[in-house]
Backbone as numpy.savetxt, mean C-alpha at the origin, in Angstrom:
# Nx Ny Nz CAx CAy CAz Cx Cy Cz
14.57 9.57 9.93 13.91 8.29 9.74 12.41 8.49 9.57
11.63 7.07 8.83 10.23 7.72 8.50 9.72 6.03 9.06
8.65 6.22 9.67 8.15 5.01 10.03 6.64 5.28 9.26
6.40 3.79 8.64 5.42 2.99 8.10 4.50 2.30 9.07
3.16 3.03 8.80 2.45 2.17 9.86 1.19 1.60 9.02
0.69 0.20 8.76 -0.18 0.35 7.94 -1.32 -0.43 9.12
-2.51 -0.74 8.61 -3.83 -1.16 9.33 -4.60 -1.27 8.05
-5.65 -2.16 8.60 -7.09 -2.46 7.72 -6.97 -3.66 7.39
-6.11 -4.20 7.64 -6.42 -6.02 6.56 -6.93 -6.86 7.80
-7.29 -8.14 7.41 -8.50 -8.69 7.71 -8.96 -10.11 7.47
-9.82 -10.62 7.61 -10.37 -11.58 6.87 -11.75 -11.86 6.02
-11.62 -12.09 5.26 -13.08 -11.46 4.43 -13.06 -12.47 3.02
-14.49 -12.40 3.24 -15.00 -13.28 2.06 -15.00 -13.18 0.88
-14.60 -13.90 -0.43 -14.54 -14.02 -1.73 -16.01 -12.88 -2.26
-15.35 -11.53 -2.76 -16.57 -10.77 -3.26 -16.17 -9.48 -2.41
-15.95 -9.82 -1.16 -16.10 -8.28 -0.02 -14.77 -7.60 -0.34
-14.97 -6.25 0.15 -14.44 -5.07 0.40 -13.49 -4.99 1.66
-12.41 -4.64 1.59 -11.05 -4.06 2.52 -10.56 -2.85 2.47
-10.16 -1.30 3.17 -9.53 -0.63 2.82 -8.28 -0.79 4.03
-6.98 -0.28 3.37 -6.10 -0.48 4.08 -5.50 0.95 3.92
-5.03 1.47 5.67 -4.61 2.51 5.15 -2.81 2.26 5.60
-1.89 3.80 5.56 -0.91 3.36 5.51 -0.28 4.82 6.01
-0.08 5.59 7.33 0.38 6.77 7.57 1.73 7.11 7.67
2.38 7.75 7.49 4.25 7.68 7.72 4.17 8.96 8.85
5.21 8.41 9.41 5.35 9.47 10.53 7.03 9.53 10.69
7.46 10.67 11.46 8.81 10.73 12.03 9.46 11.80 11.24
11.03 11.93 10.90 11.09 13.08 9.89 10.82 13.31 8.65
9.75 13.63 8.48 9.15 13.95 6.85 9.71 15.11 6.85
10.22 15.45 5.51 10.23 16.29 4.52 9.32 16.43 3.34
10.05 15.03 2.55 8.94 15.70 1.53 8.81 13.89 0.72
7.51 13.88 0.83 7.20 11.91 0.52 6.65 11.93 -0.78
7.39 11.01 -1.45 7.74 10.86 -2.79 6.22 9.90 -3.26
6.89 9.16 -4.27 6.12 7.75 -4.53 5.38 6.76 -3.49
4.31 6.40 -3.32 3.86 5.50 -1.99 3.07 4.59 -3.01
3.32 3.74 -2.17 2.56 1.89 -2.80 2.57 1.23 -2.24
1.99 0.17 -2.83 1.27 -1.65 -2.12 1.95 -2.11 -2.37
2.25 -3.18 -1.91 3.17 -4.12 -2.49 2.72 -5.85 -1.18
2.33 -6.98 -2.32 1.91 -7.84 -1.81 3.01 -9.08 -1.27
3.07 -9.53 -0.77 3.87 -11.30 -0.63 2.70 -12.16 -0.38
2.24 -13.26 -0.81 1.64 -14.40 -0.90 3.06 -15.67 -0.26
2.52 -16.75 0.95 3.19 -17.66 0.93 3.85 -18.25 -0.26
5.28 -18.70 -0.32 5.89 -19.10 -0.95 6.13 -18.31 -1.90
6.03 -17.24 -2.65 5.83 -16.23 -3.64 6.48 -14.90 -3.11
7.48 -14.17 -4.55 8.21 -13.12 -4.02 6.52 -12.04 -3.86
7.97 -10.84 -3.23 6.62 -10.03 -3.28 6.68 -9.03 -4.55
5.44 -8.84 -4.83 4.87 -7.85 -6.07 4.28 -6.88 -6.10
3.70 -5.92 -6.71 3.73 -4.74 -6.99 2.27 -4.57 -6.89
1.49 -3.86 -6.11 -0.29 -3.71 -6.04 -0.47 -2.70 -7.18
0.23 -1.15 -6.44 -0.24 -0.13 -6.88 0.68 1.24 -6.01
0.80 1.85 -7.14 1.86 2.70 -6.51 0.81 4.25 -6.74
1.74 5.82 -6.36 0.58 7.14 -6.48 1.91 7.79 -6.40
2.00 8.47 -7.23 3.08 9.56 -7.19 2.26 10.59 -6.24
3.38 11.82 -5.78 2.71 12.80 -4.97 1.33 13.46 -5.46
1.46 13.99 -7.37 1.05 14.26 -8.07 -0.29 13.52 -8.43
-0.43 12.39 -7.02 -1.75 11.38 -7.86 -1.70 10.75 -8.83
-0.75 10.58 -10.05 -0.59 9.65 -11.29 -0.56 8.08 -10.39
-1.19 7.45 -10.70 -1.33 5.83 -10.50 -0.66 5.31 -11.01
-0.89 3.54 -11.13 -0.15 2.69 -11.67 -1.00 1.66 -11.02
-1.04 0.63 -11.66 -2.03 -0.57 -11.16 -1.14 -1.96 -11.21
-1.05 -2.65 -10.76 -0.98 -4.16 -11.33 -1.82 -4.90 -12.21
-1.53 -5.88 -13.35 -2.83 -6.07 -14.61 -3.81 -6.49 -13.05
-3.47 -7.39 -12.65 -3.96 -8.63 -11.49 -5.52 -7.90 -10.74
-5.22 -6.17 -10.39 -6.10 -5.41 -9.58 -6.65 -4.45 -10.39
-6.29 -4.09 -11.25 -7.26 -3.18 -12.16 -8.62 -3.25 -12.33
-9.04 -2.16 -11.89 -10.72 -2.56 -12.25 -11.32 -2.94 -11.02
-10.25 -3.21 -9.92 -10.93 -4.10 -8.32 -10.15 -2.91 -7.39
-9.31 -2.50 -7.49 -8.24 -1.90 -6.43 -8.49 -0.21 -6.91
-8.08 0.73 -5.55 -8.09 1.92 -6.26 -6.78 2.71 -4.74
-5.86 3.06 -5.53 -4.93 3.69 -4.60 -5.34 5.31 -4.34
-4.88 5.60 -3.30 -5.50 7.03 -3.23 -4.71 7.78 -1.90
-4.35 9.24 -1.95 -3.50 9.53 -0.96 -4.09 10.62 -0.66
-3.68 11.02 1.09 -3.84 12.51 2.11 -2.64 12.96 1.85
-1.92 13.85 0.85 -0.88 14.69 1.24 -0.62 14.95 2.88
-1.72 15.83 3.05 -1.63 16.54 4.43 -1.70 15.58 5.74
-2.34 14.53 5.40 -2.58 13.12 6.14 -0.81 12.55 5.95
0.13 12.46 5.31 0.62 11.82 5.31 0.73 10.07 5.01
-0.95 9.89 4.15 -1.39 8.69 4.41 -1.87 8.40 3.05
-1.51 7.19 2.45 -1.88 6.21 1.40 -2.89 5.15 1.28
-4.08 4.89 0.77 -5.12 4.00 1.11 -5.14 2.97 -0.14
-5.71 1.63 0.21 -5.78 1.07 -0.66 -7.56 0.46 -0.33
-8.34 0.91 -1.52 -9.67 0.11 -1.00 -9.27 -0.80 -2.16
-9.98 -2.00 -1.72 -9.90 -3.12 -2.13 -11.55 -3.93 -2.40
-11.62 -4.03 -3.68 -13.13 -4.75 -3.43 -13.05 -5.45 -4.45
-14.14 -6.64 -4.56 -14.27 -7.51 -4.99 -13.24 -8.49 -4.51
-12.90 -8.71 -3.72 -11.82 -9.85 -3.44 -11.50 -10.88 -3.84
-10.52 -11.37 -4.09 -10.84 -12.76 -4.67 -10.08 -14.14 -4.10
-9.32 -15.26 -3.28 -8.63 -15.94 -2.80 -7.30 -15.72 -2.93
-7.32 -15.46 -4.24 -5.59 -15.03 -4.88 -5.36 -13.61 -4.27
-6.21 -13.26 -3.82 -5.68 -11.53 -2.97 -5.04 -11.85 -2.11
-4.78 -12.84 -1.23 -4.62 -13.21 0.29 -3.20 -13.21 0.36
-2.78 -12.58 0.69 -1.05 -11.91 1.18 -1.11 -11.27 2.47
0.41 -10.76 2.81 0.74 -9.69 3.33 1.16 -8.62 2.84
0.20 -7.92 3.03 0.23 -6.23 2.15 1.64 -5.78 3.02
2.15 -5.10 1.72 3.01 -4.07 2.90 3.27 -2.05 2.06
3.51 -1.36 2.78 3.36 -0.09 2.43 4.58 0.09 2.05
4.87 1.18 1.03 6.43 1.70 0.53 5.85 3.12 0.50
6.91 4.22 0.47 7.02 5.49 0.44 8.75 5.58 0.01
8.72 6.80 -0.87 10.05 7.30 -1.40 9.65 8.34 -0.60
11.11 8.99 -0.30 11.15 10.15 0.81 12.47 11.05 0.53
12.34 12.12 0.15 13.50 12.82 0.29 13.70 14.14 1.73
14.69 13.54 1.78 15.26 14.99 3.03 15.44 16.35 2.56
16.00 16.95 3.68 15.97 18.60 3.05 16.99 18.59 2.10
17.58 18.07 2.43 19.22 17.68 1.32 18.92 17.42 -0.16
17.74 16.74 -0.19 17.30 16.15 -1.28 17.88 14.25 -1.23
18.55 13.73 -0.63 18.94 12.95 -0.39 17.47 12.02 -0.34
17.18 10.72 -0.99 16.60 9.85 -1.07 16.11 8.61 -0.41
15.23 7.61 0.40 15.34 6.67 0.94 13.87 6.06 0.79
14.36 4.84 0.57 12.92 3.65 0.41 12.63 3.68 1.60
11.43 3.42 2.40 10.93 2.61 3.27 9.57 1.55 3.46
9.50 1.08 4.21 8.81 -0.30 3.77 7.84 0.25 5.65
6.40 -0.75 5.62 5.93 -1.02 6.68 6.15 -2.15 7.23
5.71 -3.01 8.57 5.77 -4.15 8.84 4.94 -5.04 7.70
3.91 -4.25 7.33 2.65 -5.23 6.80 1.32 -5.55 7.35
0.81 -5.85 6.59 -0.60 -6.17 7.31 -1.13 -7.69 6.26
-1.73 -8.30 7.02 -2.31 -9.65 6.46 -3.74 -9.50 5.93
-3.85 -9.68 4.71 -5.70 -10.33 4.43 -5.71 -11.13 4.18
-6.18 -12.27 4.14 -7.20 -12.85 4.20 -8.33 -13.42 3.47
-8.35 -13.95 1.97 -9.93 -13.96 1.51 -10.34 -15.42 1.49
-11.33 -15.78 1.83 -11.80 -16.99 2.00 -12.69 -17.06 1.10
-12.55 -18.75 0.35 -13.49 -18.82 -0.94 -15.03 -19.09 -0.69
């Protein structure tokens, strides 16, 4: 099993800066794909920004240009700084990681989440 722990969100003003980080712990082998992924009240949740192991990105149109994903291999840990904020940011972030075992065997996992916050 791999537990998701994320931190950093907040409340913060239309314009400011957030980084959120996101560490996995428990039996790692070997951690795949890691990403953001938002829910807004009433609204499914969507896609921030994902980082292959390899560092290749992927953005959402929505954060491009504002968001920058970035990972510690050795940390075990995925960051999301966040700047320029804008009202429509204001969700619950939550962390994903792909994970394979020694087997090679595959599994999603998700964090609880973390809340921001942007006030206009």
């Amino acid at each position: 099993q791999v537990q998701l722990v994320e931190s950093g969100g907040g409340l913060v003003q239309a314009g400011g800066s957030l980084r959120l980080s996101c560490v996995a712990s428990g039996s790692i082998f070997s951690l795949g794909t890691m990403g953001w992924y938002r829910q807004a009240p009433g609204k499914q949740r969507e896609l921030v920004a994902t980082i292959t192991s390899g560092r290749r990105t992927n953005y959402a149109d929505s954060v491009k240009g504002r968001f920058t994903i970035s990972r510690d291999n050795a940390k075990n840990t995925v960051y999301l700084q966040m700047n320029s904020l804008k009202p429509e940011d204001t969700a619950v972030y939550y962390c994903n990681a792909d994970h394979a075992n020694w087997g090679g065997s595959r599994s999603d996992y998700w964090g609880h989440g973390t809340q921001v916050t942007v006030s206009s």
